[in-house]
Short mmCIF file of C-alpha atoms in Angstrom, two decimals:
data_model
loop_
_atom_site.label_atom_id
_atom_site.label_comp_id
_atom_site.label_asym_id
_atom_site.label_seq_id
_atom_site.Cartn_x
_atom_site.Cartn_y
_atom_site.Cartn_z
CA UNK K 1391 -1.43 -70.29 24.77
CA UNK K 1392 -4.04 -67.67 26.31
CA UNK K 1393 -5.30 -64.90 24.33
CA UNK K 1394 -3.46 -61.52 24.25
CA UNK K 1395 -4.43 -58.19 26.15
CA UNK K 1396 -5.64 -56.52 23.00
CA UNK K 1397 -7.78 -56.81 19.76
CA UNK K 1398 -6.23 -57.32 16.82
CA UNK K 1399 -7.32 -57.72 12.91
CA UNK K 1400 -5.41 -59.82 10.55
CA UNK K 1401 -5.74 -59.34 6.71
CA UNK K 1402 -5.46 -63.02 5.57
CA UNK K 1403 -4.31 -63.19 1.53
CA UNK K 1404 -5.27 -67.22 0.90
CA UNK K 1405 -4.45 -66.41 -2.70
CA UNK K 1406 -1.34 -64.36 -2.12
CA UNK K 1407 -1.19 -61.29 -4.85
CA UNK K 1408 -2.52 -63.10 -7.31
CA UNK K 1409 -5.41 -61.39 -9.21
CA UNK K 1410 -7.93 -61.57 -12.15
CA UNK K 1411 -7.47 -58.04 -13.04
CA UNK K 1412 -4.15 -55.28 -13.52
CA UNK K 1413 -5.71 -52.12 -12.07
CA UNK K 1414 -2.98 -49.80 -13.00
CA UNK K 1415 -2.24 -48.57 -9.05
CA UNK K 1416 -2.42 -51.72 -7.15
CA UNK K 1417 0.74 -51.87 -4.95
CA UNK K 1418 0.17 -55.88 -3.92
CA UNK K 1419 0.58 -57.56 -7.19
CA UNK K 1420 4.38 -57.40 -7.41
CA UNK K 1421 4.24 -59.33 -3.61
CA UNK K 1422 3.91 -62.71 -6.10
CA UNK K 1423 8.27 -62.05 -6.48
CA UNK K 1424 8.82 -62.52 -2.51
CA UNK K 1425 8.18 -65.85 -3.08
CA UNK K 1426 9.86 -68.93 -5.70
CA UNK K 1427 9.03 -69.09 -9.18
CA UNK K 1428 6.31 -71.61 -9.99
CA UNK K 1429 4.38 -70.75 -6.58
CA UNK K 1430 0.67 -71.84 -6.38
CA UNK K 1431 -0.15 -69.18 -4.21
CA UNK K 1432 -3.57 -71.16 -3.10
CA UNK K 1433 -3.71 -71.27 1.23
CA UNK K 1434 -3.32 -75.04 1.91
CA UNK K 1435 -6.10 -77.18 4.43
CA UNK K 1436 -2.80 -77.50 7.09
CA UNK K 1437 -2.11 -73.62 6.79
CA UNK K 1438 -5.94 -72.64 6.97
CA UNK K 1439 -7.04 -74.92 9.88
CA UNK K 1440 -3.84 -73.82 11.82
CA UNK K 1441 -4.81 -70.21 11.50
CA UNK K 1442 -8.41 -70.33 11.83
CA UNK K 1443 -7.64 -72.38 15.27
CA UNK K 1444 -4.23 -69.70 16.62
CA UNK K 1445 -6.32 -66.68 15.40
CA UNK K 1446 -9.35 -67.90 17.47
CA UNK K 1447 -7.14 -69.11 20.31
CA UNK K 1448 -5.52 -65.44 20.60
CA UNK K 1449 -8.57 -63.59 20.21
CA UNK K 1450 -9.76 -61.70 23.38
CA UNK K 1451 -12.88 -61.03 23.02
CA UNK K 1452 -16.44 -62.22 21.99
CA UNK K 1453 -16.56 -61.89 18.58
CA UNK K 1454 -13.90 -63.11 16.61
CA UNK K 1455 -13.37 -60.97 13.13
CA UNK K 1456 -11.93 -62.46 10.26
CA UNK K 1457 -10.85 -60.17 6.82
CA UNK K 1458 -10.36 -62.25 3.97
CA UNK K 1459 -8.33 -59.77 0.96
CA UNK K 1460 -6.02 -59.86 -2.10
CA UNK K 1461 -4.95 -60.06 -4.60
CA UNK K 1462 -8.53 -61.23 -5.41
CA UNK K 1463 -9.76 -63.71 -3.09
CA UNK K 1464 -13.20 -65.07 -4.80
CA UNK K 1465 -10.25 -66.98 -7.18
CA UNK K 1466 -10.08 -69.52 -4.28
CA UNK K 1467 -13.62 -70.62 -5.46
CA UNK K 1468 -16.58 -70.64 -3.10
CA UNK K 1469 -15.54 -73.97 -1.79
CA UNK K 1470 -12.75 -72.55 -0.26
CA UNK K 1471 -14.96 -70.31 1.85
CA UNK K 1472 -17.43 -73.48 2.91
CA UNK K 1473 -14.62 -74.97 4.12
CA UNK K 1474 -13.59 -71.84 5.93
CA UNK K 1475 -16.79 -71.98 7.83
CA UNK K 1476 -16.83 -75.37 8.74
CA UNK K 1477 -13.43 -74.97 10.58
CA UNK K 1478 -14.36 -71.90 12.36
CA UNK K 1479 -17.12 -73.52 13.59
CA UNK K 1480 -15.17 -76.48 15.03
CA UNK K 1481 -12.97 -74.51 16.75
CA UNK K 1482 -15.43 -71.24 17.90
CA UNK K 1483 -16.06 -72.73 21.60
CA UNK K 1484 -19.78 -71.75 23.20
CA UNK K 1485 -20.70 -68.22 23.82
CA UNK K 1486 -18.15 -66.77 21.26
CA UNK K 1487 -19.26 -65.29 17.95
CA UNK K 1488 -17.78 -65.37 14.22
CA UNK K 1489 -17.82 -62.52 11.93
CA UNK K 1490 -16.22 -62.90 8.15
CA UNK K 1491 -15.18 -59.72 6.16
CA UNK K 1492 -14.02 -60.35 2.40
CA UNK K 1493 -12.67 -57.47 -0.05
CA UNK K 1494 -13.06 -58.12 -3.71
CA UNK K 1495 -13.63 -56.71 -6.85
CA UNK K 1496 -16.90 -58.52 -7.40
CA UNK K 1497 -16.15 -59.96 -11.26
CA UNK K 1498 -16.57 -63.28 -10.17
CA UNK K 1499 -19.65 -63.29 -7.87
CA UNK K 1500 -22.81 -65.36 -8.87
CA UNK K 1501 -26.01 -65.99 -7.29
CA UNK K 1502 -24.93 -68.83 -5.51
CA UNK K 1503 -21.88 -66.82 -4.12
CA UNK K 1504 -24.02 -64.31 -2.74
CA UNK K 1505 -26.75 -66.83 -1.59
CA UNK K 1506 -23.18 -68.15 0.51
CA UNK K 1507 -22.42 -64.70 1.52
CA UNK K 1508 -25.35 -63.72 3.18
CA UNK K 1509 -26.32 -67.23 4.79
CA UNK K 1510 -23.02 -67.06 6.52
CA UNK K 1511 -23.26 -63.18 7.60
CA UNK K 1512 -20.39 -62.17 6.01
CA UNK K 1513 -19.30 -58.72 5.37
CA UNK K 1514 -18.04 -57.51 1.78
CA UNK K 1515 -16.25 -54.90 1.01
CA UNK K 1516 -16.75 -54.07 -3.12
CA UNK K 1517 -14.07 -52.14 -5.52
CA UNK K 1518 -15.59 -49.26 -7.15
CA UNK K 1519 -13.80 -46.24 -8.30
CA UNK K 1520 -16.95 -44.03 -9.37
CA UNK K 1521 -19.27 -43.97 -12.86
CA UNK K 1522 -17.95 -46.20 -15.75
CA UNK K 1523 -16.20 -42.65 -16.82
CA UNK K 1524 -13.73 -42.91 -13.48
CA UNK K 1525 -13.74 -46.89 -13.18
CA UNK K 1526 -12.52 -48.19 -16.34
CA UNK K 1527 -9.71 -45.64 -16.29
CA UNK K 1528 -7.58 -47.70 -14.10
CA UNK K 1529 -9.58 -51.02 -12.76
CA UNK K 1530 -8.46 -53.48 -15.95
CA UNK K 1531 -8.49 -56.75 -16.72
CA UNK K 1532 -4.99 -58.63 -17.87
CA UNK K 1533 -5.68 -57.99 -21.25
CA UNK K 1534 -6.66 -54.12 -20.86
CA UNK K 1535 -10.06 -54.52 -20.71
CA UNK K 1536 -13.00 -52.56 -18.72
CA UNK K 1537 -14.58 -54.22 -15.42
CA UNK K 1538 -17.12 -51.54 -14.96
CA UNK K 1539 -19.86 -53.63 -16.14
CA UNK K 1540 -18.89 -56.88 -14.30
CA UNK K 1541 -18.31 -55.05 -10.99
CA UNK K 1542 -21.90 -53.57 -11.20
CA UNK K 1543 -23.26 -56.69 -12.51
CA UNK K 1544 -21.62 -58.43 -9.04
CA UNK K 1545 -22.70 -55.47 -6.95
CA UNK K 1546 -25.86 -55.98 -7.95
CA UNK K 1547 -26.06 -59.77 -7.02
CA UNK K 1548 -24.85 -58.72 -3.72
CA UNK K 1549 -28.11 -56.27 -3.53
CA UNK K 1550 -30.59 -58.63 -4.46
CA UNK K 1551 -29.16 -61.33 -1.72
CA UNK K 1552 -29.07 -58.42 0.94
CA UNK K 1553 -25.25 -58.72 2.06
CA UNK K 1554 -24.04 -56.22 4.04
CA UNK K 1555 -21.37 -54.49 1.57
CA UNK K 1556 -19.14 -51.29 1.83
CA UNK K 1557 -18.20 -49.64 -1.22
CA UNK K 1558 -14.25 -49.21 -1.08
CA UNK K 1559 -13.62 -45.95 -3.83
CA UNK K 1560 -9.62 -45.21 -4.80
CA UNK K 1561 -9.56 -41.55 -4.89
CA UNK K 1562 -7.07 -40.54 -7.70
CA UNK K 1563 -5.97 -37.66 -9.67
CA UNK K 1564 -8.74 -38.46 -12.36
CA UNK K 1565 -11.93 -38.64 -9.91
CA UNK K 1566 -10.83 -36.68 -7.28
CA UNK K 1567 -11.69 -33.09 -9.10
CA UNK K 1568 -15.71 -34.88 -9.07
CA UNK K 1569 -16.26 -35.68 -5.65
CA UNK K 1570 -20.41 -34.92 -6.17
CA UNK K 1571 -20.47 -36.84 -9.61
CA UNK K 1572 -18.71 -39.98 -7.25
CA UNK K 1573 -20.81 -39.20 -4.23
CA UNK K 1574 -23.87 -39.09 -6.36
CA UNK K 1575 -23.17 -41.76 -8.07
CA UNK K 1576 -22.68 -44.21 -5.45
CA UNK K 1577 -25.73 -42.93 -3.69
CA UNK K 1578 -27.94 -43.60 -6.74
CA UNK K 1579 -26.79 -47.53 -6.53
CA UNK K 1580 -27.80 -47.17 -3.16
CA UNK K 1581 -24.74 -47.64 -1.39
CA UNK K 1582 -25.02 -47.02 2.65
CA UNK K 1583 -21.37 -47.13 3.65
CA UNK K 1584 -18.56 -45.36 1.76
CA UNK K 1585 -14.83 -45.81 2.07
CA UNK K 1586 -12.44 -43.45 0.35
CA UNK K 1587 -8.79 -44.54 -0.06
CA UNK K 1588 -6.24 -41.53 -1.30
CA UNK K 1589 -3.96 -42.97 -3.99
CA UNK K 1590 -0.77 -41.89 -3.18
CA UNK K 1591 2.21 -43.43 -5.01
CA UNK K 1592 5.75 -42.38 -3.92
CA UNK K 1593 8.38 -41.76 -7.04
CA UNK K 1594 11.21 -40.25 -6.26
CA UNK K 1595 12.07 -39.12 -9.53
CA UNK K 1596 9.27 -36.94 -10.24
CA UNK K 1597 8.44 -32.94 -9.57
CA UNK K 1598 6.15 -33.72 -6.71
CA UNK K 1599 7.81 -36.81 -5.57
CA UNK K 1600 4.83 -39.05 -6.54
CA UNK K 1601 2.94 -40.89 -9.46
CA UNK K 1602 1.06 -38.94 -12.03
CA UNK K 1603 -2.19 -40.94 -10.91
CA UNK K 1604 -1.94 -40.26 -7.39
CA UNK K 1605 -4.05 -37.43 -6.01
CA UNK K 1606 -3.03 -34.24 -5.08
CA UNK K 1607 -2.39 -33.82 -1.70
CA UNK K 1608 -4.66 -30.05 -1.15
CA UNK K 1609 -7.32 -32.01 -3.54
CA UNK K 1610 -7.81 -34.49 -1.37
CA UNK K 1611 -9.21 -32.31 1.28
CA UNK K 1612 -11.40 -30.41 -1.05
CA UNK K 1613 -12.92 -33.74 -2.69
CA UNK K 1614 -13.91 -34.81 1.38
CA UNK K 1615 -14.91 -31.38 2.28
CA UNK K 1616 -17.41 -31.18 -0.59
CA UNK K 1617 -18.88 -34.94 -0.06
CA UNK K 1618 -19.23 -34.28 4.04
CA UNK K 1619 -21.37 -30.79 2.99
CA UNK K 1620 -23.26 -32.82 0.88
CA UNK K 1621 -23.79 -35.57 3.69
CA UNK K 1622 -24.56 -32.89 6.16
CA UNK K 1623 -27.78 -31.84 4.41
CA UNK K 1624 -28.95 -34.93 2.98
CA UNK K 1625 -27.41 -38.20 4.35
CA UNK K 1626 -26.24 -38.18 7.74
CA UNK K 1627 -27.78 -41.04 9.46
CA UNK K 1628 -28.84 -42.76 6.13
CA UNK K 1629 -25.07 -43.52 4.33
CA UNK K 1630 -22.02 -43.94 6.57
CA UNK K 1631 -19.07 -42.39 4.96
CA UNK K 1632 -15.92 -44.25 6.94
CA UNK K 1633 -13.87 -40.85 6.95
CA UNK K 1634 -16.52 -38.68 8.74
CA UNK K 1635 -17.26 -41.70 10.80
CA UNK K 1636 -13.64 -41.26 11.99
CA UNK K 1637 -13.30 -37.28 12.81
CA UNK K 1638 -17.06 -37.64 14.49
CA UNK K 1639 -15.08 -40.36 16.90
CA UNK K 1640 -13.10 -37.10 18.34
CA UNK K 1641 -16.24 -35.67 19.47
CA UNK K 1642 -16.99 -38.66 21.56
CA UNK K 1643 -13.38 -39.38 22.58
CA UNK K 1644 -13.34 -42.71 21.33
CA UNK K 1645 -9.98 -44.64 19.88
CA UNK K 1646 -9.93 -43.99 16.02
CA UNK K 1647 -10.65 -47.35 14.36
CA UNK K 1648 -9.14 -46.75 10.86
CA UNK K 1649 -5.40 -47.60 11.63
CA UNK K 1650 -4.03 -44.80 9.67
CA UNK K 1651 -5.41 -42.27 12.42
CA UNK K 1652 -4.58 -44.12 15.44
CA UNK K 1653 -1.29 -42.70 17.42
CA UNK K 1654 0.12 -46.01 17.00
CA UNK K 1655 -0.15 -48.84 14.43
CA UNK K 1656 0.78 -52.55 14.24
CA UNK K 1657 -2.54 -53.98 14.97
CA UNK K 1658 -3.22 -55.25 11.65
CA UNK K 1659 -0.74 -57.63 10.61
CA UNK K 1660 -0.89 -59.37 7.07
CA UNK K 1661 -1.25 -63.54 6.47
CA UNK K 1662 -0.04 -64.62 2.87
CA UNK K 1663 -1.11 -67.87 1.80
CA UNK K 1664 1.72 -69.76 3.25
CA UNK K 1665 1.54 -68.53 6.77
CA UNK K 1666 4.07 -65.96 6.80
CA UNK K 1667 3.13 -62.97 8.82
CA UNK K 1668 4.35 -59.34 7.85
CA UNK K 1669 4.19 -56.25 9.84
CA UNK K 1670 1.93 -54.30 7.56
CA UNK K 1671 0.07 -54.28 4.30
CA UNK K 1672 2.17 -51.72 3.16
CA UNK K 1673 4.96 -52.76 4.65
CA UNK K 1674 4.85 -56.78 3.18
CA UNK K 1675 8.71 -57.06 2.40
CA UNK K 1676 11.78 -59.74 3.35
CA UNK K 1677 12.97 -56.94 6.13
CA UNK K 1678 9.23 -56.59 7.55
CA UNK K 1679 8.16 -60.62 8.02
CA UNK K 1680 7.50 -61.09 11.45
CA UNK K 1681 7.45 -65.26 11.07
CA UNK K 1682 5.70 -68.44 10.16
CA UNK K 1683 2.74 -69.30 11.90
CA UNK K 1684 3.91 -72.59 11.33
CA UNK K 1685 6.76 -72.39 13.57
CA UNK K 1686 5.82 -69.95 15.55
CA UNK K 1687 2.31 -69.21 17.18
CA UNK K 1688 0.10 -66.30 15.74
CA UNK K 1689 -0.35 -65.47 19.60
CA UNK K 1690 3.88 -65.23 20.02
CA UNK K 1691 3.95 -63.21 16.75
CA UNK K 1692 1.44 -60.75 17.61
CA UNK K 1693 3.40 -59.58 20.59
CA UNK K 1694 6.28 -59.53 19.16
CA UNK K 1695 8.68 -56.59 20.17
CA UNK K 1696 9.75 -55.87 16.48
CA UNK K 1697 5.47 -55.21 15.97
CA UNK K 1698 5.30 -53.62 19.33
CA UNK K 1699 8.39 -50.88 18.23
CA UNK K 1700 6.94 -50.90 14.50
CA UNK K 1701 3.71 -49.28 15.99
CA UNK K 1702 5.45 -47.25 18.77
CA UNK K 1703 7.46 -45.81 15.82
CA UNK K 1704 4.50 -44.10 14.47
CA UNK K 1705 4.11 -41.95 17.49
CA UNK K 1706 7.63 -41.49 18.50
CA UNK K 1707 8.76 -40.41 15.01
CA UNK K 1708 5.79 -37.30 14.79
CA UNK K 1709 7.62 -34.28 13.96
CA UNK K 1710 7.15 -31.11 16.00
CA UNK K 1711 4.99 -29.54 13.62
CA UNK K 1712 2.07 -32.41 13.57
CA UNK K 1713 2.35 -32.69 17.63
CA UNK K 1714 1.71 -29.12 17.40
CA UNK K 1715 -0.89 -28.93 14.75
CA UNK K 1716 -4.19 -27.90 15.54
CA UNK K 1717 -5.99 -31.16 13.91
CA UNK K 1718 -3.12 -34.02 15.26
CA UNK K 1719 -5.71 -35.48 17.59
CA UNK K 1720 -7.99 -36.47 14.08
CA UNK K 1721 -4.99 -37.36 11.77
CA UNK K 1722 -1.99 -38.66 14.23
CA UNK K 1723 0.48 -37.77 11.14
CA UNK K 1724 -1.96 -40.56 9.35
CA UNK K 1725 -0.14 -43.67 7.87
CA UNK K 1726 3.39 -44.21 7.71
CA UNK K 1727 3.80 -45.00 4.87
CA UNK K 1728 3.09 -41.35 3.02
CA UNK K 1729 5.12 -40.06 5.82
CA UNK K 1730 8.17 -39.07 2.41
CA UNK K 1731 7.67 -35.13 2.64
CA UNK K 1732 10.17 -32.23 4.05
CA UNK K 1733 8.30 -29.63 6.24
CA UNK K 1734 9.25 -25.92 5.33
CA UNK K 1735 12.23 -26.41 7.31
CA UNK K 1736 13.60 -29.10 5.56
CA UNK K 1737 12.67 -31.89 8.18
CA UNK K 1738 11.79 -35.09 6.56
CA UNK K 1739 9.29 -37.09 7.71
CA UNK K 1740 6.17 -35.10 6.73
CA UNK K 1741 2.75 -37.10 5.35
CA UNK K 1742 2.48 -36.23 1.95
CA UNK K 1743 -1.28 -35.81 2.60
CA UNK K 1744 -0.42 -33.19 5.40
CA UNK K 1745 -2.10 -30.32 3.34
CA UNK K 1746 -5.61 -32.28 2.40
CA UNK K 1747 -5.89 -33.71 5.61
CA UNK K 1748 -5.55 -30.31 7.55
CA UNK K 1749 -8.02 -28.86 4.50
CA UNK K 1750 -10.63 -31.44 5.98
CA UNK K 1751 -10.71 -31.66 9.56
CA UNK K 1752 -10.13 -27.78 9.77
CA UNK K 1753 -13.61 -27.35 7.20
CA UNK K 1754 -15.45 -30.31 9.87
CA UNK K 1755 -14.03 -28.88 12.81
CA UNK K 1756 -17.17 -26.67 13.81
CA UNK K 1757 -19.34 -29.40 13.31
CA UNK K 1758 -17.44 -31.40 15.23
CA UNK K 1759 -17.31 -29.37 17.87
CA UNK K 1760 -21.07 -28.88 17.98
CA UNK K 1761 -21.48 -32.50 18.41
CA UNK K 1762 -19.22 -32.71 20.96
CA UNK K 1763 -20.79 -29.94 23.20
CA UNK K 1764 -24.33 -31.88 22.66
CA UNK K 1765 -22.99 -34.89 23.82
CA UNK K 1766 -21.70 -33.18 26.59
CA UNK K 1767 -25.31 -31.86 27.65
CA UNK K 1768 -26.22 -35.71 27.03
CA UNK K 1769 -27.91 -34.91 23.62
CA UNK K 1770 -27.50 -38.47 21.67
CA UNK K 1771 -29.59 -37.37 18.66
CA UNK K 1772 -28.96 -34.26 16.11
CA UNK K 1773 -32.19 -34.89 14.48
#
């Protein structure tokens, strides 16, 4: 089967949900009941050499990205990853180019996982909510315990080897009224790129219709708006914050590459360990499974109509008052998922975020707008 038309990302889970720790928000670990009691949840040799081969084989361009997740997916052992390696390099033909992305919490990283890490190029993305203060809040082990120290002990490791790593912060209703204590914080460990994920937790039940640890939508926009002044002055150009990354992308007219701002989603698909694709990682569910890779080719799945409509759905489904907001070409009504809110009229179908988000890209808007007009002279440099 030929490749398809379009780039794609899959987040692979070659452990399932299962996990070393019981971080109090995580919305994957209750995946493990889609599937039969007594479960290994460990990615077989047939099931990883078939989808390192179809997801290589449907690729369409040069360099073929892989993004290993969780659950936690170090628990595999570092053998697991060897062996990863040595298939995608018997079935990479000449003149086409691997690149591995893994997301963990870094508890279980070692010396010789790192040495691994960076021999092989791969790209890690680290769990870290903050200072010890903000971390240990929520990040816990099975038995209640802190992983501050273990997380900084493997983020460390991952310094000394020098492999590439992206520091992926949960923004909650505890940190997210300290956005220059985080910022700081993360600076002074010397992180260079920064991704901050909004916690938003949907209970019905409740006076603002979510979780008492999920951050508050108007907050939201103040915690980026402070961090991006901050980064103005002193780090633009040195740390690459994924969010600014994203609004700058308007200013050059380029294609958002965070999903949740794109017009339309469905490009990035979920694996679990037994080849079953879903539509989503938020959407991994009986009613959302696309297939087997096993009986049906990645290829076939990814061009599936019921994926083609799920990401269509995200444009045709904006309500009147995002196609008409003055910030829709940054934020796209954002992800799906949040989309749980009534608008002042009593539509339903608004993001939940909605408030933060226009906070945000309405404060970076002049900026913005200055770097689009010097790009339009052909100025490529602001310093």
């Amino acid at each position: 089967m030929p490749p398809i038309s379009h780039d794609f990302q899959v987040f692979v889970k070659p452990v399932g949900s299962i996990c070393n720790l019981d971080c109090r928000y995580c919305y994957y670990l209750d995946k493990e009941h889609l599937y039969p009691s007594g479960e290994t949840f460990w990615m077989g040799e047939d099931v990883l050499e078939s989808y390192i081969a179809q997801h290589i084989e449907a690729s369409p361009g040069e360099v073929v990205n892989f993004s290993w997740h969780g659950g936690e997916p170090t628990l595999l052992g570092l053998d697991f990853y060897r062996r990863v390696v040595e298939l995608q390099r018997r079935y990479t033909p000449a003149g086409r180019r691997i690149v591995n992305g893994i997301q963990t919490n870094g508890t279980l990283l070692d010396d010789e996982w790192c040495s691994f890490l960076k021999e092989e190029g791969f790209y890690v993305g680290i769990s870290l909510d903050g200072p010890r203060a903000f971390h240990d809040l929520h990040r816990l082990t099975k038995k209640g315990d802190p992983t501050y120290d273990d997380v900084i002990r493997g983020y460390g490791l991952l310094m000394k080897h020098g492999v590439d790593t992206e520091i992926l912060c949960v923004v909650n209703a505890d940190n997210v009224g300290s956005p220059l204590a985080v910022y700081r914080f993360f600076k002074q460990i010397g992180a260079r790129y920064i991704s901050f994920l909004p916690l938003v937790e949907p209970e019905p039940g409740s006076i603002s219709g979510v979780s008492a640890l999920s951050v508050p939508a108007e907050a939201w926009g103040r915690f980026l708006s402070v961090v991006f002044d901050e980064w103005i002055e002193e780090d633009i150009g040195v740390v690459k914050v994924q969010m600014f990354e994203e609004a700058l992308r308007t200013a050059f007219r380029q294609p958002h590459s965070l999903c949740i701002f794109r017009s339309t989603c469905g490009d990035v698909p979920v694996l679990e360990h037994n080849g079953d694709l879903y539509l989503c990682d938020h959407f991994v569910d009986s009613y959302h499974l696309l297939g087997n890779i096993g009986r049906t080719p990645l290829a076939e799945l990814l061009t599936d109509l019921r994926l083609v409509e799920f990401g269509e759905a995200k444009r045709s489904s904006l309500l009147r008052v995002c196609v008409e907001c003055e910030v829709r070409e940054m934020c796209n009504g954002e992800c799906p998922k949040n989309r749980f809110c009534l608008t002042s009229d009593g539509e339903p179908g608004l993001n939940y975020l909605c408030e933060g988000y226009k906070v945000f890209f309405t404060h970076v808007g002049p900026f913005v707008s200055e770097v689009a007009s010097l790009w339009g002279l052909g100025v490529s440099s602001l310093g």
